[in-house]
């Protein structure tokens, strides 16, 4: 599947296009997201941490359906959904203290952001993520 066969052979540019970050940043993120790590059971092998994070990042960068992403990574669409939800929660837990000030979100700041995006032609938008 994509993760096991294609990704290891990718140069830096295609990796960045698929996951929106360098391999080095990906490894750093994996080192901070260890709470997402799972263990094998008697019934099945777990999805490894790096693959779980790659699935979530691919979901966030793509408009593909969970079923398509699941097929690419060799997992079920319900696994893709659960991994994405867990990833979003764990990103907040693992990174918010380091990267967001304690007063990050308040009513005034939310209104400033929404008003700024509205002036740019994006009503009801709070933020945007992209790559230059």
mmCIF file of N, CA and C in Angstrom:
data_model
loop_
_atom_site.group_PDB
_atom_site.id
_atom_site.type_symbol
_atom_site.label_atom_id
_atom_site.label_comp_id
_atom_site.label_asym_id
_atom_site.label_seq_id
_atom_site.Cartn_x
_atom_site.Cartn_y
_atom_site.Cartn_z
ATOM 1 N N UNK A 1 0.837 -1.188 0.000
ATOM 2 C CA UNK A 1 0.000 0.000 0.000
ATOM 3 C C UNK A 1 0.883 1.255 0.000
ATOM 4 N N UNK A 2 0.269 2.378 -0.132
ATOM 5 C CA UNK A 2 0.927 3.673 -0.283
ATOM 6 C C UNK A 2 1.991 3.917 0.787
ATOM 7 N N UNK A 3 1.637 3.717 2.052
ATOM 8 C CA UNK A 3 2.558 4.025 3.149
ATOM 9 C C UNK A 3 3.785 3.119 3.130
ATOM 10 N N UNK A 4 3.591 1.837 2.949
ATOM 11 C CA UNK A 4 4.687 0.881 3.000
ATOM 12 C C UNK A 4 5.536 0.874 1.723
ATOM 13 N N UNK A 5 4.916 1.101 0.564
ATOM 14 C CA UNK A 5 5.641 0.969 -0.701
ATOM 15 C C UNK A 5 6.097 2.305 -1.287
ATOM 16 N N UNK A 6 5.226 3.281 -1.333
ATOM 17 C CA UNK A 6 5.543 4.532 -2.024
ATOM 18 C C UNK A 6 6.264 5.553 -1.150
ATOM 19 N N UNK A 7 5.791 5.740 0.060
ATOM 20 C CA UNK A 7 6.337 6.801 0.920
ATOM 21 C C UNK A 7 7.829 6.606 1.217
ATOM 22 N N UNK A 8 8.310 5.413 1.532
ATOM 23 C CA UNK A 8 9.746 5.273 1.806
ATOM 24 C C UNK A 8 10.636 5.665 0.625
ATOM 25 N N UNK A 9 10.115 5.570 -0.592
ATOM 26 C CA UNK A 9 10.901 5.893 -1.782
ATOM 27 C C UNK A 9 10.766 7.354 -2.213
ATOM 28 N N UNK A 10 9.901 8.097 -1.569
ATOM 29 C CA UNK A 10 9.652 9.490 -1.953
ATOM 30 C C UNK A 10 10.828 10.383 -1.608
ATOM 31 N N UNK A 11 11.113 11.307 -2.508
ATOM 32 C CA UNK A 11 12.078 12.354 -2.181
ATOM 33 C C UNK A 11 11.357 13.383 -1.300
ATOM 34 N N UNK A 12 12.079 14.390 -0.877
ATOM 35 C CA UNK A 12 11.522 15.363 0.066
ATOM 36 C C UNK A 12 10.334 16.136 -0.514
ATOM 37 N N UNK A 13 10.403 16.514 -1.777
ATOM 38 C CA UNK A 13 9.328 17.329 -2.371
ATOM 39 C C UNK A 13 7.987 16.583 -2.408
ATOM 40 N N UNK A 14 7.917 15.356 -2.953
ATOM 41 C CA UNK A 14 6.633 14.647 -2.932
ATOM 42 C C UNK A 14 6.143 14.351 -1.505
ATOM 43 N N UNK A 15 7.089 14.093 -0.594
ATOM 44 C CA UNK A 15 6.683 13.867 0.798
ATOM 45 C C UNK A 15 5.987 15.116 1.323
ATOM 46 N N UNK A 16 6.580 16.278 1.080
ATOM 47 C CA UNK A 16 5.999 17.528 1.550
ATOM 48 C C UNK A 16 4.650 17.790 0.884
ATOM 49 N N UNK A 17 4.508 17.459 -0.387
ATOM 50 C CA UNK A 17 3.232 17.647 -1.081
ATOM 51 C C UNK A 17 2.141 16.749 -0.503
ATOM 52 N N UNK A 18 2.498 15.543 -0.085
ATOM 53 C CA UNK A 18 1.514 14.606 0.448
ATOM 54 C C UNK A 18 1.159 14.844 1.906
ATOM 55 N N UNK A 19 2.123 15.328 2.693
ATOM 56 C CA UNK A 19 1.877 15.453 4.132
ATOM 57 C C UNK A 19 2.014 16.879 4.652
ATOM 58 N N UNK A 20 2.330 17.817 3.774
ATOM 59 C CA UNK A 20 2.421 19.239 4.098
ATOM 60 C C UNK A 20 3.466 19.572 5.151
ATOM 61 N N UNK A 21 4.497 18.741 5.220
ATOM 62 C CA UNK A 21 5.624 19.013 6.110
ATOM 63 C C UNK A 21 6.811 18.169 5.668
ATOM 64 N N UNK A 22 7.989 18.591 6.097
ATOM 65 C CA UNK A 22 9.202 17.840 5.763
ATOM 66 C C UNK A 22 9.244 16.548 6.573
ATOM 67 N N UNK A 23 10.094 15.626 6.165
ATOM 68 C CA UNK A 23 10.267 14.387 6.937
ATOM 69 C C UNK A 23 10.772 14.697 8.345
ATOM 70 N N UNK A 24 11.651 15.689 8.448
ATOM 71 C CA UNK A 24 12.202 16.061 9.752
ATOM 72 C C UNK A 24 11.090 16.568 10.674
ATOM 73 N N UNK A 25 10.214 17.424 10.160
ATOM 74 C CA UNK A 25 9.093 17.921 10.958
ATOM 75 C C UNK A 25 8.138 16.791 11.293
ATOM 76 N N UNK A 26 7.916 15.887 10.346
ATOM 77 C CA UNK A 26 7.066 14.721 10.578
ATOM 78 C C UNK A 26 7.614 13.893 11.744
ATOM 79 N N UNK A 27 8.916 13.647 11.748
ATOM 80 C CA UNK A 27 9.533 12.878 12.831
ATOM 81 C C UNK A 27 9.401 13.605 14.168
ATOM 82 N N UNK A 28 9.565 14.920 14.160
ATOM 83 C CA UNK A 28 9.397 15.705 15.383
ATOM 84 C C UNK A 28 7.967 15.588 15.896
ATOM 85 N N UNK A 29 6.992 15.699 14.990
ATOM 86 C CA UNK A 29 5.597 15.560 15.384
ATOM 87 C C UNK A 29 5.337 14.177 15.971
ATOM 88 N N UNK A 30 5.873 13.155 15.343
ATOM 89 C CA UNK A 30 5.703 11.787 15.860
ATOM 90 C C UNK A 30 6.282 11.655 17.263
ATOM 91 N N UNK A 31 7.406 12.292 17.516
ATOM 92 C CA UNK A 31 8.032 12.196 18.841
ATOM 93 C C UNK A 31 7.199 12.885 19.915
ATOM 94 N N UNK A 32 6.378 13.857 19.524
ATOM 95 C CA UNK A 32 5.531 14.573 20.482
ATOM 96 C C UNK A 32 4.145 13.951 20.628
ATOM 97 N N UNK A 33 3.791 13.033 19.743
ATOM 98 C CA UNK A 33 2.447 12.461 19.726
ATOM 99 C C UNK A 33 2.428 11.005 20.196
ATOM 100 N N UNK A 34 3.285 10.649 21.112
ATOM 101 C CA UNK A 34 3.402 9.259 21.546
ATOM 102 C C UNK A 34 2.133 8.733 22.226
ATOM 103 N N UNK A 35 1.260 9.611 22.671
ATOM 104 C CA UNK A 35 0.005 9.148 23.288
ATOM 105 C C UNK A 35 -0.887 8.441 22.270
ATOM 106 N N UNK A 36 -0.625 8.649 20.992
ATOM 107 C CA UNK A 36 -1.404 7.958 19.948
ATOM 108 C C UNK A 36 -0.893 6.552 19.683
ATOM 109 N N UNK A 37 0.207 6.186 20.279
ATOM 110 C CA UNK A 37 0.802 4.866 20.061
ATOM 111 C C UNK A 37 -0.120 3.776 20.598
ATOM 112 N N UNK A 38 -0.269 2.724 19.870
ATOM 113 C CA UNK A 38 -1.108 1.584 20.264
ATOM 114 C C UNK A 38 -0.247 0.330 20.348
ATOM 115 N N UNK A 39 -0.775 -0.693 20.997
ATOM 116 C CA UNK A 39 -0.072 -1.969 21.123
ATOM 117 C C UNK A 39 -0.827 -3.066 20.380
ATOM 118 N N UNK A 40 -0.079 -4.048 19.916
ATOM 119 C CA UNK A 40 -0.700 -5.212 19.291
ATOM 120 C C UNK A 40 -1.541 -5.948 20.332
ATOM 121 N N UNK A 41 -2.574 -6.633 19.878
ATOM 122 C CA UNK A 41 -3.375 -7.487 20.758
ATOM 123 C C UNK A 41 -3.257 -8.924 20.247
ATOM 124 N N UNK A 42 -3.891 -9.840 20.945
ATOM 125 C CA UNK A 42 -3.916 -11.234 20.508
ATOM 126 C C UNK A 42 -4.713 -11.391 19.208
ATOM 127 N N UNK A 43 -5.572 -10.414 18.919
ATOM 128 C CA UNK A 43 -6.475 -10.532 17.784
ATOM 129 C C UNK A 43 -5.985 -9.824 16.524
ATOM 130 N N UNK A 44 -5.184 -8.756 16.700
ATOM 131 C CA UNK A 44 -4.702 -8.037 15.519
ATOM 132 C C UNK A 44 -3.504 -7.159 15.855
ATOM 133 N N UNK A 45 -2.758 -6.850 14.810
ATOM 134 C CA UNK A 45 -1.619 -5.941 14.949
ATOM 135 C C UNK A 45 -2.144 -4.510 14.923
ATOM 136 N N UNK A 46 -1.480 -3.657 15.665
ATOM 137 C CA UNK A 46 -1.890 -2.251 15.704
ATOM 138 C C UNK A 46 -1.407 -1.529 14.452
ATOM 139 N N UNK A 47 -1.999 -0.362 14.194
ATOM 140 C CA UNK A 47 -1.510 0.525 13.146
ATOM 141 C C UNK A 47 -0.394 1.336 13.779
ATOM 142 N N UNK A 48 0.826 1.271 13.250
ATOM 143 C CA UNK A 48 1.959 1.959 13.872
ATOM 144 C C UNK A 48 1.743 3.475 13.978
ATOM 145 N N UNK A 49 2.391 4.073 14.952
ATOM 146 C CA UNK A 49 2.245 5.504 15.232
ATOM 147 C C UNK A 49 2.500 6.365 14.001
ATOM 148 N N UNK A 50 3.599 6.145 13.306
ATOM 149 C CA UNK A 50 3.915 6.984 12.150
ATOM 150 C C UNK A 50 2.844 6.861 11.059
ATOM 151 N N UNK A 51 2.332 5.684 10.869
ATOM 152 C CA UNK A 51 1.281 5.487 9.865
ATOM 153 C C UNK A 51 0.003 6.184 10.299
ATOM 154 N N UNK A 52 -0.310 6.132 11.586
ATOM 155 C CA UNK A 52 -1.507 6.800 12.112
ATOM 156 C C UNK A 52 -1.423 8.308 11.881
ATOM 157 N N UNK A 53 -0.266 8.866 12.163
ATOM 158 C CA UNK A 53 -0.077 10.306 11.986
ATOM 159 C C UNK A 53 -0.114 10.658 10.496
ATOM 160 N N UNK A 54 0.480 9.827 9.658
ATOM 161 C CA UNK A 54 0.450 10.065 8.212
ATOM 162 C C UNK A 54 -0.986 10.033 7.692
ATOM 163 N N UNK A 55 -1.793 9.112 8.174
ATOM 164 C CA UNK A 55 -3.195 9.033 7.756
ATOM 165 C C UNK A 55 -3.917 10.324 8.118
ATOM 166 N N UNK A 56 -3.728 10.788 9.338
ATOM 167 C CA UNK A 56 -4.402 12.022 9.784
ATOM 168 C C UNK A 56 -3.949 13.222 8.963
ATOM 169 N N UNK A 57 -2.653 13.343 8.736
ATOM 170 C CA UNK A 57 -2.141 14.471 7.954
ATOM 171 C C UNK A 57 -2.661 14.422 6.520
ATOM 172 N N UNK A 58 -2.718 13.226 5.948
ATOM 173 C CA UNK A 58 -3.230 13.090 4.584
ATOM 174 C C UNK A 58 -4.700 13.491 4.527
ATOM 175 N N UNK A 59 -5.467 13.111 5.541
ATOM 176 C CA UNK A 59 -6.884 13.505 5.610
ATOM 177 C C UNK A 59 -7.022 15.018 5.641
ATOM 178 N N UNK A 60 -6.197 15.659 6.447
ATOM 179 C CA UNK A 60 -6.299 17.107 6.608
ATOM 180 C C UNK A 60 -5.897 17.860 5.340
ATOM 181 N N UNK A 61 -5.012 17.297 4.550
ATOM 182 C CA UNK A 61 -4.559 17.989 3.348
ATOM 183 C C UNK A 61 -5.400 17.639 2.123
ATOM 184 N N UNK A 62 -6.211 16.617 2.218
ATOM 185 C CA UNK A 62 -6.893 16.072 1.054
ATOM 186 C C UNK A 62 -8.403 16.290 1.141
ATOM 187 N N UNK A 63 -9.032 16.312 -0.005
ATOM 188 C CA UNK A 63 -10.497 16.332 -0.040
ATOM 189 C C UNK A 63 -11.040 14.924 -0.304
ATOM 190 N N UNK A 64 -10.168 13.930 -0.225
ATOM 191 C CA UNK A 64 -10.573 12.538 -0.477
ATOM 192 C C UNK A 64 -11.487 12.029 0.631
ATOM 193 N N UNK A 65 -12.308 11.075 0.281
ATOM 194 C CA UNK A 65 -13.201 10.442 1.256
ATOM 195 C C UNK A 65 -12.401 9.476 2.128
ATOM 196 N N UNK A 66 -12.930 9.195 3.300
ATOM 197 C CA UNK A 66 -12.267 8.275 4.225
ATOM 198 C C UNK A 66 -12.022 6.916 3.574
ATOM 199 N N UNK A 67 -12.975 6.461 2.774
ATOM 200 C CA UNK A 67 -12.827 5.150 2.123
ATOM 201 C C UNK A 67 -11.628 5.153 1.179
ATOM 202 N N UNK A 68 -11.442 6.224 0.430
ATOM 203 C CA UNK A 68 -10.305 6.318 -0.503
ATOM 204 C C UNK A 68 -8.982 6.364 0.248
ATOM 205 N N UNK A 69 -8.947 7.149 1.316
ATOM 206 C CA UNK A 69 -7.723 7.242 2.120
ATOM 207 C C UNK A 69 -7.439 5.902 2.792
ATOM 208 N N UNK A 70 -8.473 5.275 3.310
ATOM 209 C CA UNK A 70 -8.317 3.955 3.915
ATOM 210 C C UNK A 70 -7.756 2.950 2.927
ATOM 211 N N UNK A 71 -8.251 2.985 1.701
ATOM 212 C CA UNK A 71 -7.756 2.078 0.662
ATOM 213 C C UNK A 71 -6.275 2.350 0.373
ATOM 214 N N UNK A 72 -5.902 3.625 0.305
ATOM 215 C CA UNK A 72 -4.496 3.989 0.046
ATOM 216 C C UNK A 72 -3.563 3.451 1.127
ATOM 217 N N UNK A 73 -4.025 3.561 2.383
ATOM 218 C CA UNK A 73 -3.182 3.191 3.516
ATOM 219 C C UNK A 73 -3.422 1.766 4.008
ATOM 220 N N UNK A 74 -4.377 1.063 3.418
ATOM 221 C CA UNK A 74 -4.636 -0.314 3.797
ATOM 222 C C UNK A 74 -5.345 -0.470 5.128
ATOM 223 N N UNK A 75 -6.241 0.481 5.443
ATOM 224 C CA UNK A 75 -7.035 0.414 6.674
ATOM 225 C C UNK A 75 -8.494 0.687 6.317
ATOM 226 N N UNK A 76 -9.384 0.455 7.253
ATOM 227 C CA UNK A 76 -10.808 0.688 6.997
ATOM 228 C C UNK A 76 -11.136 2.176 7.075
ATOM 229 N N UNK A 77 -12.272 2.548 6.484
ATOM 230 C CA UNK A 77 -12.674 3.956 6.545
ATOM 231 C C UNK A 77 -13.023 4.358 7.974
ATOM 232 N N UNK A 78 -13.542 3.438 8.766
ATOM 233 C CA UNK A 78 -13.834 3.776 10.169
ATOM 234 C C UNK A 78 -12.542 4.012 10.945
ATOM 235 N N UNK A 79 -11.483 3.275 10.605
ATOM 236 C CA UNK A 79 -10.181 3.513 11.243
ATOM 237 C C UNK A 79 -9.652 4.897 10.879
ATOM 238 N N UNK A 80 -9.818 5.293 9.623
ATOM 239 C CA UNK A 80 -9.377 6.623 9.191
ATOM 240 C C UNK A 80 -10.093 7.692 10.010
ATOM 241 N N UNK A 81 -11.390 7.555 10.156
ATOM 242 C CA UNK A 81 -12.188 8.515 10.921
ATOM 243 C C UNK A 81 -11.725 8.591 12.372
ATOM 244 N N UNK A 82 -11.557 7.445 13.009
ATOM 245 C CA UNK A 82 -11.122 7.414 14.407
ATOM 246 C C UNK A 82 -9.716 7.979 14.580
ATOM 247 N N UNK A 83 -8.822 7.651 13.665
ATOM 248 C CA UNK A 83 -7.447 8.151 13.736
ATOM 249 C C UNK A 83 -7.436 9.678 13.606
ATOM 250 N N UNK A 84 -8.212 10.210 12.681
ATOM 251 C CA UNK A 84 -8.261 11.659 12.498
ATOM 252 C C UNK A 84 -8.788 12.353 13.749
ATOM 253 N N UNK A 85 -9.843 11.828 14.330
ATOM 254 C CA UNK A 85 -10.393 12.411 15.552
ATOM 255 C C UNK A 85 -9.370 12.360 16.687
ATOM 256 N N UNK A 86 -8.746 11.212 16.861
ATOM 257 C CA UNK A 86 -7.737 11.062 17.915
ATOM 258 C C UNK A 86 -6.561 12.005 17.683
ATOM 259 N N UNK A 87 -6.137 12.124 16.436
ATOM 260 C CA UNK A 87 -5.020 13.009 16.093
ATOM 261 C C UNK A 87 -5.322 14.451 16.489
ATOM 262 N N UNK A 88 -6.501 14.934 16.131
ATOM 263 C CA UNK A 88 -6.863 16.320 16.444
ATOM 264 C C UNK A 88 -6.875 16.570 17.949
ATOM 265 N N UNK A 89 -7.386 15.628 18.697
ATOM 266 C CA UNK A 89 -7.407 15.757 20.156
ATOM 267 C C UNK A 89 -5.984 15.737 20.707
ATOM 268 N N UNK A 90 -5.177 14.816 20.228
ATOM 269 C CA UNK A 90 -3.811 14.687 20.741
ATOM 270 C C UNK A 90 -2.911 15.849 20.332
ATOM 271 N N UNK A 91 -3.128 16.417 19.148
ATOM 272 C CA UNK A 91 -2.364 17.607 18.755
ATOM 273 C C UNK A 91 -2.623 18.718 19.763
ATOM 274 N N UNK A 92 -3.881 18.897 20.100
ATOM 275 C CA UNK A 92 -4.225 19.934 21.082
ATOM 276 C C UNK A 92 -3.550 19.645 22.418
ATOM 277 N N UNK A 93 -3.655 18.424 22.892
ATOM 278 C CA UNK A 93 -3.070 18.070 24.193
ATOM 279 C C UNK A 93 -1.549 18.200 24.187
ATOM 280 N N UNK A 94 -0.921 17.706 23.122
ATOM 281 C CA UNK A 94 0.546 17.636 23.093
ATOM 282 C C UNK A 94 1.212 18.956 22.735
ATOM 283 N N UNK A 95 0.557 19.784 21.939
ATOM 284 C CA UNK A 95 1.236 20.964 21.400
ATOM 285 C C UNK A 95 0.692 22.304 21.867
ATOM 286 N N UNK A 96 -0.502 22.338 22.411
ATOM 287 C CA UNK A 96 -1.099 23.635 22.744
ATOM 288 C C UNK A 96 -0.312 24.388 23.813
ATOM 289 N N UNK A 97 0.166 23.686 24.806
ATOM 290 C CA UNK A 97 0.906 24.367 25.875
ATOM 291 C C UNK A 97 2.189 25.015 25.345
ATOM 292 N N UNK A 98 2.828 24.351 24.409
ATOM 293 C CA UNK A 98 4.082 24.845 23.855
ATOM 294 C C UNK A 98 3.885 25.952 22.811
ATOM 295 N N UNK A 99 2.817 25.856 22.013
ATOM 296 C CA UNK A 99 2.664 26.758 20.878
ATOM 297 C C UNK A 99 1.545 27.783 21.002
ATOM 298 N N UNK A 100 0.633 27.626 21.949
ATOM 299 C CA UNK A 100 -0.456 28.585 22.098
ATOM 300 C C UNK A 100 -0.387 29.259 23.469
ATOM 301 N N UNK A 101 -0.438 30.572 23.501
ATOM 302 C CA UNK A 101 -0.458 31.250 24.795
ATOM 303 C C UNK A 101 -1.751 30.929 25.537
ATOM 304 N N UNK A 102 -1.727 31.083 26.839
ATOM 305 C CA UNK A 102 -2.909 30.735 27.637
ATOM 306 C C UNK A 102 -4.114 31.590 27.282
ATOM 307 N N UNK A 103 -3.899 32.787 26.788
ATOM 308 C CA UNK A 103 -5.013 33.651 26.402
ATOM 309 C C UNK A 103 -5.233 33.638 24.893
ATOM 310 N N UNK A 104 -4.948 32.510 24.256
ATOM 311 C CA UNK A 104 -5.032 32.392 22.793
ATOM 312 C C UNK A 104 -6.415 32.733 22.264
ATOM 313 N N UNK A 105 -7.435 32.152 22.827
ATOM 314 C CA UNK A 105 -8.783 32.364 22.308
ATOM 315 C C UNK A 105 -9.625 33.085 23.346
ATOM 316 N N UNK A 106 -10.112 34.241 22.959
ATOM 317 C CA UNK A 106 -11.118 34.939 23.748
ATOM 318 C C UNK A 106 -12.074 35.611 22.761
ATOM 319 N N UNK A 107 -13.146 36.120 23.258
ATOM 320 C CA UNK A 107 -14.202 36.671 22.405
ATOM 321 C C UNK A 107 -13.675 37.773 21.490
ATOM 322 N N UNK A 108 -12.847 38.648 22.009
ATOM 323 C CA UNK A 108 -12.305 39.757 21.219
ATOM 324 C C UNK A 108 -11.432 39.239 20.075
ATOM 325 N N UNK A 109 -10.544 38.310 20.373
ATOM 326 C CA UNK A 109 -9.650 37.779 19.336
ATOM 327 C C UNK A 109 -10.421 37.018 18.261
ATOM 328 N N UNK A 110 -11.433 36.279 18.661
ATOM 329 C CA UNK A 110 -12.254 35.556 17.690
ATOM 330 C C UNK A 110 -12.909 36.555 16.734
ATOM 331 N N UNK A 111 -13.494 37.612 17.287
ATOM 332 C CA UNK A 111 -14.143 38.623 16.439
ATOM 333 C C UNK A 111 -13.149 39.320 15.525
ATOM 334 N N UNK A 112 -11.951 39.609 16.013
ATOM 335 C CA UNK A 112 -10.920 40.235 15.176
ATOM 336 C C UNK A 112 -10.566 39.327 13.994
ATOM 337 N N UNK A 113 -10.383 38.048 14.256
ATOM 338 C CA UNK A 113 -10.049 37.095 13.188
ATOM 339 C C UNK A 113 -11.174 36.984 12.173
ATOM 340 N N UNK A 114 -12.395 36.813 12.651
ATOM 341 C CA UNK A 114 -13.538 36.657 11.753
ATOM 342 C C UNK A 114 -13.732 37.923 10.926
ATOM 343 N N UNK A 115 -13.628 39.101 11.558
ATOM 344 C CA UNK A 115 -13.775 40.364 10.821
ATOM 345 C C UNK A 115 -12.674 40.523 9.776
ATOM 346 N N UNK A 116 -11.448 40.151 10.116
ATOM 347 C CA UNK A 116 -10.336 40.247 9.168
ATOM 348 C C UNK A 116 -10.554 39.367 7.944
ATOM 349 N N UNK A 117 -11.003 38.140 8.161
ATOM 350 C CA UNK A 117 -11.270 37.245 7.032
ATOM 351 C C UNK A 117 -12.474 37.723 6.220
ATOM 352 N N UNK A 118 -13.457 38.307 6.905
ATOM 353 C CA UNK A 118 -14.633 38.824 6.191
ATOM 354 C C UNK A 118 -14.218 39.938 5.235
ATOM 355 N N UNK A 119 -13.311 40.824 5.682
ATOM 356 C CA UNK A 119 -12.816 41.907 4.828
ATOM 357 C C UNK A 119 -12.060 41.366 3.616
ATOM 358 N N UNK A 120 -11.466 40.179 3.763
ATOM 359 C CA UNK A 120 -10.748 39.553 2.649
ATOM 360 C C UNK A 120 -11.668 38.752 1.730
ATOM 361 N N UNK A 121 -12.954 38.718 2.075
ATOM 362 C CA UNK A 121 -13.913 37.995 1.238
ATOM 363 C C UNK A 121 -14.208 36.579 1.704
ATOM 364 N N UNK A 122 -13.870 36.274 2.955
ATOM 365 C CA UNK A 122 -14.128 34.941 3.515
ATOM 366 C C UNK A 122 -14.996 35.058 4.766
ATOM 367 N N UNK A 123 -16.307 35.254 4.590
ATOM 368 C CA UNK A 123 -17.183 35.391 5.758
ATOM 369 C C UNK A 123 -17.246 34.107 6.587
ATOM 370 N N UNK A 124 -17.434 34.253 7.860
ATOM 371 C CA UNK A 124 -17.563 33.150 8.810
ATOM 372 C C UNK A 124 -16.322 32.263 8.852
ATOM 373 N N UNK A 125 -15.164 32.833 8.582
ATOM 374 C CA UNK A 125 -13.900 32.088 8.631
ATOM 375 C C UNK A 125 -13.102 32.560 9.831
ATOM 376 N N UNK A 126 -12.533 31.620 10.562
ATOM 377 C CA UNK A 126 -11.743 31.951 11.750
ATOM 378 C C UNK A 126 -10.251 31.845 11.490
ATOM 379 N N UNK A 127 -9.858 30.962 10.571
ATOM 380 C CA UNK A 127 -8.428 30.778 10.311
ATOM 381 C C UNK A 127 -8.227 29.984 9.042
ATOM 382 N N UNK A 128 -6.971 29.881 8.648
ATOM 383 C CA UNK A 128 -6.630 29.150 7.436
ATOM 384 C C UNK A 128 -5.263 28.511 7.618
ATOM 385 N N UNK A 129 -5.085 27.366 6.971
ATOM 386 C CA UNK A 129 -3.812 26.666 7.002
ATOM 387 C C UNK A 129 -3.380 26.464 5.567
ATOM 388 N N UNK A 130 -2.127 26.732 5.288
ATOM 389 C CA UNK A 130 -1.669 26.546 3.921
ATOM 390 C C UNK A 130 -0.162 26.440 3.867
ATOM 391 N N UNK A 131 0.343 26.235 2.669
ATOM 392 C CA UNK A 131 1.765 26.089 2.469
ATOM 393 C C UNK A 131 2.174 26.991 1.320
ATOM 394 N N UNK A 132 3.205 27.748 1.532
ATOM 395 C CA UNK A 132 3.709 28.624 0.476
ATOM 396 C C UNK A 132 4.603 27.890 -0.467
#
